Every structure is written in C-alpha cells, then in structure tokens.
C-alpha cells in the first residue's frame, strides 16, 4: 500500500503538502534527506519551502507514518514503518536498501547500562553492484577522491 493510501485509510488529514510529500516518499527502499524531498516535491509543488518540508515530515514522524533513520551521518526519512528492518548502505553512492537479517540481534543485560531499550538500527556497509563494477573497471564513484 502506498504511503498516501495508508494515510487515507487511517483517516489522517491529507493536506496538499502531505499529499505531495507522501507521493515523494512512496516506494521501496526509499530513504531521502530533507533536501532530496524538497527537490522532488518542487517538481509537483514549485512553491514548497524547506521549512514546509520539515514541518510536514515531522508531523508524519509524530503520527508514526514515517521514521527518521541516521545512515551515513545524515538523517533520512523512511516510509517503511510496518516491518522492523535494518539498512544496507553503499559507501560510494549512498544508496540505502532495507534489509531483514536472519536471527535476532540482542544486547546482553550487562551491556545495557540500565537503559530501557526501544529499538535498534544496524547499518551494513558495502558497495552496490553498480559502484563495485565501476571500481573494478577503474572508474571511481563520484565520492571517491584520489
Ligand atoms: Zn553505489
Ligand atoms: Zn528503511
């Protein structure tokens, strides 16, 4: 189900801004920064501002419809809130995939320091097939500096 259908199905208020941002955040393996959301949202709503993007995304986060994830030092917004998952990031192009590792990762009591645990987000790192192929052919990806 798309994020927009989910919002409508749950009786959430769908403003024009929410509709545009829900459309931008639709699909699988979607993890966009606020700037990326702004760029894509402007194709549909040229007057939308970064402040509106933040306000709208934060409202969707507060409703539990989108979750912020910190991957590679940047906050990205993830519409996949239905299934607990972790992330696999390409160190060259920054593409992020949702992954579902086998087995459960647990933190022994002695390691918790008295914290009440509420979640976990493991980031697996590597090179996506496209970037790994470019490296093998001697063409560095755009973030690589000799
Ligand atoms: Zn890549
Ligand atoms: Zn995700």
Coordinates of N, CA and C and ligand atoms in Angstrom, one line a residue:
X1 N 0.8 -1.2 0.0 CA 0.0 0.0 0.0 C 0.9 1.2 0.0
X2 N 0.5 2.2 -0.8 CA 1.3 3.5 -0.8 C 1.1 4.2 0.5
X3 N 2.1 5.1 0.8 CA 2.0 5.9 2.0 C 0.7 6.8 2.0
X4 N 0.4 7.3 0.8 CA -0.8 8.1 0.7 C -2.1 7.3 1.0
X5 N -2.1 6.1 0.4 CA -3.3 5.3 0.7 C -3.4 4.9 2.2
X6 N -2.2 4.7 2.8 CA -2.1 4.4 4.2 C -2.7 5.6 5.0
X7 N -2.3 6.8 4.7 CA -2.7 8.0 5.4 C -4.2 8.1 5.3
X8 N -4.7 7.9 4.1 CA -6.2 8.0 3.8 C -6.9 6.9 4.6
X9 N -6.4 5.7 4.5 CA -7.0 4.5 5.2 C -7.1 4.7 6.7
X10 N -6.2 5.4 7.2 CA -6.2 5.6 8.7 C -6.9 6.9 9.1
X11 N -7.5 7.5 8.1 CA -8.3 8.7 8.4 C -7.4 10.0 8.7
X12 N -6.2 9.9 8.3 CA -5.3 11.1 8.6 C -5.7 12.2 7.7
X13 N -5.5 13.4 8.2 CA -5.8 14.6 7.4 C -4.8 14.7 6.3
X14 N -5.2 14.8 5.0 CA -4.3 14.8 3.9 C -4.4 16.2 3.3
X15 N -3.4 17.1 3.7 CA -3.3 18.4 3.1 C -2.6 18.3 1.8
X16 N -2.6 19.4 1.0 CA -1.9 19.3 -0.3 C -0.4 19.0 -0.1
X17 N 0.2 19.6 1.0 CA 1.6 19.4 1.3 C 1.9 17.9 1.7
X18 N 1.0 17.4 2.5 CA 1.2 16.0 2.9 C 1.0 15.0 1.7
X19 N 0.1 15.4 0.8 CA -0.1 14.5 -0.4 C 1.2 14.5 -1.2
X20 N 1.8 15.7 -1.5 CA 3.0 15.8 -2.3 C 4.1 15.0 -1.6
X21 N 4.3 15.2 -0.3 CA 5.4 14.5 0.3 C 5.2 13.0 0.5
X22 N 3.9 12.6 0.6 CA 3.7 11.2 0.7 C 4.0 10.6 -0.7
X23 N 3.7 11.3 -1.8 CA 4.0 10.8 -3.1 C 5.5 10.7 -3.3
X24 N 6.2 11.7 -2.8 CA 7.7 11.7 -3.0 C 8.3 10.5 -2.2
X25 N 7.7 10.2 -1.0 CA 8.2 9.2 -0.1 C 7.7 7.8 -0.4
X26 N 7.1 7.6 -1.6 CA 6.5 6.3 -1.9 C 7.5 5.4 -2.6
X27 N 7.3 4.1 -2.3 CA 8.0 3.1 -3.0 C 8.9 2.3 -2.0
X28 N 9.7 1.4 -2.5 CA 10.5 0.5 -1.7 C 11.9 1.1 -1.6
X29 N 12.6 0.9 -0.5 CA 14.0 1.3 -0.3 C 14.1 2.8 -0.4
X30 N 13.1 3.5 0.1 CA 13.1 5.0 0.0 C 13.6 5.6 1.3
X31 N 14.7 6.3 1.2 CA 15.3 6.9 2.4 C 15.9 8.2 1.9
X32 N 15.1 9.3 1.9 CA 15.5 10.6 1.4 C 15.8 11.6 2.5
X33 N 16.8 12.4 2.2 CA 17.1 13.5 3.2 C 16.1 14.6 2.9
X34 N 16.0 15.6 3.8 CA 15.0 16.7 3.7 C 15.3 17.4 2.4
X35 N 16.6 17.6 2.0 CA 16.9 18.3 0.8 C 16.4 17.6 -0.5
X36 N 16.6 16.2 -0.4 CA 16.1 15.4 -1.5 C 14.6 15.4 -1.7
X37 N 13.9 15.4 -0.5 CA 12.5 15.5 -0.5 C 12.1 16.9 -1.1
X38 N 12.8 17.9 -0.7 CA 12.4 19.3 -1.3 C 12.6 19.3 -2.8
X39 N 13.7 18.8 -3.3 CA 14.0 18.8 -4.7 C 12.9 18.1 -5.5
X40 N 12.5 16.9 -5.0 CA 11.5 16.1 -5.7 C 10.1 16.8 -5.5
X41 N 9.8 17.3 -4.3 CA 8.5 17.9 -4.1 C 8.3 19.1 -5.0
X42 N 9.4 19.8 -5.2 CA 9.2 21.1 -6.1 C 8.8 20.8 -7.5
X43 N 9.0 19.6 -8.0 CA 8.6 19.2 -9.3 C 7.0 19.2 -9.3
X44 N 6.4 18.9 -8.2 CA 5.0 18.8 -8.1 C 4.4 20.1 -7.6
X45 N 5.1 20.8 -6.7 CA 4.6 21.9 -6.0 C 5.8 22.9 -5.9
X46 N 6.0 23.7 -7.0 CA 7.2 24.6 -7.1 C 7.3 25.6 -5.9
X47 N 6.3 25.9 -5.2 CA 6.4 27.0 -4.2 C 6.7 26.4 -2.8
X48 N 6.8 25.1 -2.7 CA 7.1 24.5 -1.4 C 8.5 24.8 -0.9
X49 N 8.5 25.1 0.4 CA 9.8 25.5 1.0 C 10.4 24.4 1.9
X50 N 11.7 24.6 2.2 CA 12.3 23.6 3.1 C 11.7 23.5 4.5
X51 N 11.2 24.7 5.0 CA 10.5 24.7 6.3 C 9.3 23.9 6.2
X52 N 8.5 24.0 5.1 CA 7.3 23.2 5.0 C 7.6 21.8 4.9
X53 N 8.7 21.4 4.2 CA 9.1 20.0 4.1 C 9.3 19.5 5.5
X54 N 10.1 20.2 6.3 CA 10.4 19.8 7.7 C 9.2 19.7 8.5
X55 N 8.3 20.7 8.4 CA 7.1 20.7 9.3 C 6.2 19.4 8.9
X56 N 6.1 19.2 7.6 CA 5.2 18.1 7.1 C 5.8 16.8 7.5
X57 N 7.1 16.6 7.2 CA 7.8 15.3 7.5 C 7.7 15.1 9.1
X58 N 8.0 16.1 9.9 CA 8.0 15.9 11.3 C 6.6 15.5 11.8
X59 N 5.5 16.1 11.2 CA 4.2 15.7 11.5 C 3.9 14.2 11.2
X60 N 4.4 13.8 10.0 CA 4.3 12.4 9.6 C 5.1 11.5 10.6
X61 N 6.2 11.9 11.0 CA 7.0 11.2 12.0 C 6.2 11.1 13.3
X62 N 5.7 12.2 13.8 CA 4.9 12.2 15.0 C 3.7 11.3 15.0
X63 N 3.1 11.1 13.8 CA 2.0 10.2 13.6 C 2.4 8.7 13.4
X64 N 3.8 8.5 13.3 CA 4.3 7.2 13.2 C 4.2 6.6 11.8
X65 N 4.0 7.5 10.8 CA 3.8 7.1 9.4 C 5.2 7.1 8.7
X66 N 6.2 7.8 9.2 CA 7.5 7.9 8.6 C 8.5 7.8 9.7
X67 N 9.6 7.2 9.5 CA 10.6 7.2 10.6 C 11.9 7.8 10.1
X68 N 12.6 8.6 11.0 CA 13.9 9.2 10.7 C 14.9 8.1 10.9
X69 N 15.8 7.9 10.0 CA 16.9 7.0 10.2 C 18.2 7.7 9.9
X70 N 19.2 7.4 10.7 CA 20.5 8.1 10.6 C 21.5 7.1 9.9
X71 N 21.7 7.3 8.6 CA 22.6 6.4 7.8 C 23.7 7.3 7.2
X72 N 24.9 6.9 7.5 CA 26.0 7.6 6.9 C 26.1 9.1 7.4
X73 N 25.6 9.3 8.6 CA 25.8 10.7 9.2 C 24.7 11.7 8.7
X74 N 23.7 11.2 8.0 CA 22.7 12.1 7.6 C 21.3 11.5 7.9
X75 N 20.4 12.4 8.3 CA 19.1 11.9 8.7 C 18.3 11.7 7.4
X76 N 17.7 10.6 7.2 CA 16.9 10.3 6.1 C 15.5 9.9 6.5
X77 N 14.5 10.1 5.7 CA 13.1 9.7 6.1 C 12.7 8.5 5.3
X78 N 12.1 7.6 6.1 CA 11.8 6.2 5.7 C 10.4 5.9 5.9
X79 N 9.6 5.7 4.8 CA 8.2 5.4 4.9 C 7.9 3.9 5.3
X80 N 9.0 3.1 5.4 CA 8.8 1.7 5.7 C 8.7 1.6 7.3
X81 N 7.6 1.8 7.9 CA 7.5 1.7 9.3 C 6.7 0.4 9.7
X82 N 6.2 -0.3 8.7 CA 5.4 -1.5 9.1 C 6.3 -2.7 9.6
X83 N 7.5 -2.9 9.0 CA 8.2 -4.1 9.3 C 9.6 -3.6 9.8
X84 N 10.0 -4.2 11.0 CA 11.3 -3.9 11.6 C 12.4 -4.3 10.6
X85 N 13.3 -3.4 10.3 CA 14.3 -3.7 9.4 C 15.6 -3.0 9.7
X86 N 16.6 -3.3 9.0 CA 17.9 -2.6 9.2 C 18.3 -2.1 7.8
X87 N 19.5 -1.5 7.7 CA 19.8 -0.8 6.4 C 21.2 -1.3 5.9
X88 N 21.2 -1.3 4.6 CA 22.5 -1.6 3.9 C 22.8 -0.4 3.0
X89 N 24.0 0.2 3.2 CA 24.3 1.4 2.5 C 25.5 1.2 1.6
X90 N 25.5 1.8 0.5 CA 26.6 1.8 -0.4 C 27.6 3.0 -0.1
X91 N 28.8 2.7 0.2 CA 29.8 3.7 0.7 C 30.2 4.6 -0.4
X92 N 29.9 4.3 -1.7 CA 30.3 5.2 -2.8 C 29.1 6.1 -3.1
X93 N 27.9 5.6 -3.4 CA 26.8 6.4 -3.9 C 25.8 6.8 -2.9
X94 N 25.9 6.1 -1.7 CA 25.0 6.4 -0.6 C 23.6 5.8 -0.7
X95 N 23.4 4.9 -1.8 CA 22.1 4.2 -1.9 C 21.8 3.4 -0.6
X96 N 20.6 3.4 -0.1 CA 20.3 2.7 1.1 C 19.2 1.7 0.8
X97 N 19.4 0.4 1.2 CA 18.4 -0.6 1.0 C 17.8 -1.0 2.4
X98 N 16.6 -1.4 2.4 CA 16.0 -2.1 3.6 C 16.4 -3.5 3.6
X99 N 16.9 -4.0 4.7 CA 17.3 -5.4 4.8 C 16.7 -6.1 6.0
X100 N 16.5 -7.3 5.9 CA 15.9 -8.1 7.0 C 16.8 -9.3 7.4
X101 N 17.8 -9.0 8.3 CA 18.8 -10.0 8.6 C 18.1 -11.2 9.3
X102 N 18.7 -12.4 9.1 CA 18.2 -13.6 9.8 C 18.6 -13.5 11.3
X103 N 17.8 -14.0 12.1 CA 18.2 -14.1 13.5 C 18.0 -12.8 14.2
X104 N 17.9 -12.8 15.5 CA 17.7 -11.5 16.2 C 19.0 -11.1 16.9
X105 N 19.2 -9.8 16.8 CA 20.4 -9.2 17.5 C 19.9 -8.8 18.9
X106 N 20.7 -9.3 19.9 CA 20.3 -8.9 21.2 C 21.4 -8.3 22.0
X107 N 21.1 -7.4 22.9 CA 22.1 -6.8 23.7 C 22.0 -7.4 25.1
X108 N 23.1 -8.1 25.6 CA 23.0 -8.7 26.9 C 22.8 -7.6 28.0
X109 N 22.1 -8.1 29.1 CA 21.8 -7.1 30.1 C 23.0 -6.3 30.6
X110 N 24.1 -7.0 30.7 CA 25.3 -6.3 31.2 C 25.8 -5.2 30.3
X111 N 25.4 -5.2 29.1 CA 25.8 -4.2 28.1 C 24.8 -3.0 28.0
X112 N 23.7 -3.1 28.7 CA 22.7 -2.1 28.5 C 22.8 -0.8 29.4
X113 N 23.7 -0.9 30.4 CA 23.9 0.2 31.3 C 22.6 0.8 31.9
X114 N 21.7 -0.1 32.1 CA 20.4 0.4 32.8 C 19.4 1.0 31.8
X115 N 19.8 1.1 30.5 CA 18.9 1.7 29.5 C 17.6 0.8 29.3
X116 N 16.5 1.5 29.1 CA 15.3 0.8 28.6 C 15.4 0.8 27.1
X117 N 15.5 -0.3 26.5 CA 15.7 -0.4 25.0 C 14.4 -0.2 24.3
X118 N 14.4 0.6 23.3 CA 13.2 0.8 22.5 C 13.3 0.4 21.0
X119 N 14.6 0.2 20.6 CA 14.7 -0.1 19.2 C 16.2 -0.4 18.8
X120 N 16.4 -0.7 17.6 CA 17.8 -0.9 17.1 C 17.8 -0.7 15.6
X121 N 18.9 -0.2 15.1 CA 19.0 0.1 13.7 C 20.5 -0.2 13.3
X122 N 20.7 -1.3 12.7 CA 22.0 -1.7 12.3 C 22.3 -1.3 10.9
X123 N 23.5 -0.7 10.6 CA 23.8 -0.3 9.3 C 24.9 -1.2 8.7
X124 N 24.6 -1.9 7.7 CA 25.5 -2.8 7.0 C 26.1 -1.9 5.9
X125 N 27.4 -2.0 5.6 CA 28.1 -1.2 4.7 C 28.8 -2.0 3.6
X126 N 28.8 -1.4 2.4 CA 29.4 -2.1 1.3 C 29.4 -1.3 0.0
X127 N 29.5 -2.0 -1.1 CA 29.5 -1.3 -2.4 C 28.4 -2.0 -3.2
X128 N 27.5 -1.2 -3.8 CA 26.4 -1.7 -4.6 C 27.0 -2.3 -5.9
X129 N 26.2 -3.1 -6.6 CA 26.8 -3.7 -7.8 C 27.3 -2.7 -8.8
X130 N 26.5 -1.6 -9.0 CA 27.0 -0.6 -9.9 C 28.3 0.0 -9.6
X131 N 28.5 0.4 -8.3 CA 29.7 1.1 -7.8 C 30.8 0.0 -7.8
X132 N 30.5 -1.2 -7.4 CA 31.6 -2.2 -7.4 C 32.1 -2.5 -8.8
X133 N 31.2 -2.5 -9.7 CA 31.5 -2.7 -11.1 C 32.4 -1.5 -11.7
X134 N 32.0 -0.3 -11.3 CA 32.8 0.9 -11.7 C 34.2 0.8 -11.1
X135 N 34.3 0.4 -9.9 CA 35.6 0.3 -9.2 C 36.5 -0.7 -10.0
X136 N 35.9 -1.9 -10.3 CA 36.6 -3.0 -10.9 C 37.1 -2.5 -12.3
X137 N 36.4 -1.6 -13.0 CA 36.8 -1.1 -14.3 C 37.7 0.1 -14.1
X138 N 38.1 0.5 -12.9 CA 39.0 1.6 -12.7 C 38.4 3.0 -12.7
X139 N 37.0 3.0 -12.7 CA 36.4 4.3 -12.7 C 35.8 4.6 -11.3
X140 N 36.4 5.5 -10.6 CA 35.9 5.7 -9.2 C 34.5 6.3 -9.2
X141 N 33.8 6.1 -8.2 CA 32.5 6.7 -8.0 C 32.7 8.2 -7.7
X142 N 31.6 8.9 -7.6 CA 31.7 10.4 -7.5 C 32.2 10.8 -6.2
X143 N 32.1 10.0 -5.1 CA 32.6 10.5 -3.8 C 34.0 10.1 -3.6
X144 N 34.6 9.4 -4.5 CA 36.0 8.9 -4.3 C 37.0 9.9 -4.7
X145 N 37.9 10.3 -3.8 CA 39.0 11.3 -4.2 C 40.3 10.6 -4.0
X146 N 41.1 10.6 -5.1 CA 42.4 10.0 -5.1 C 43.4 10.9 -4.2
Ligands
LIG1 ZN1 26.7 2.5 -5.1
LIG2 ZN1 14.5 1.6 5.8

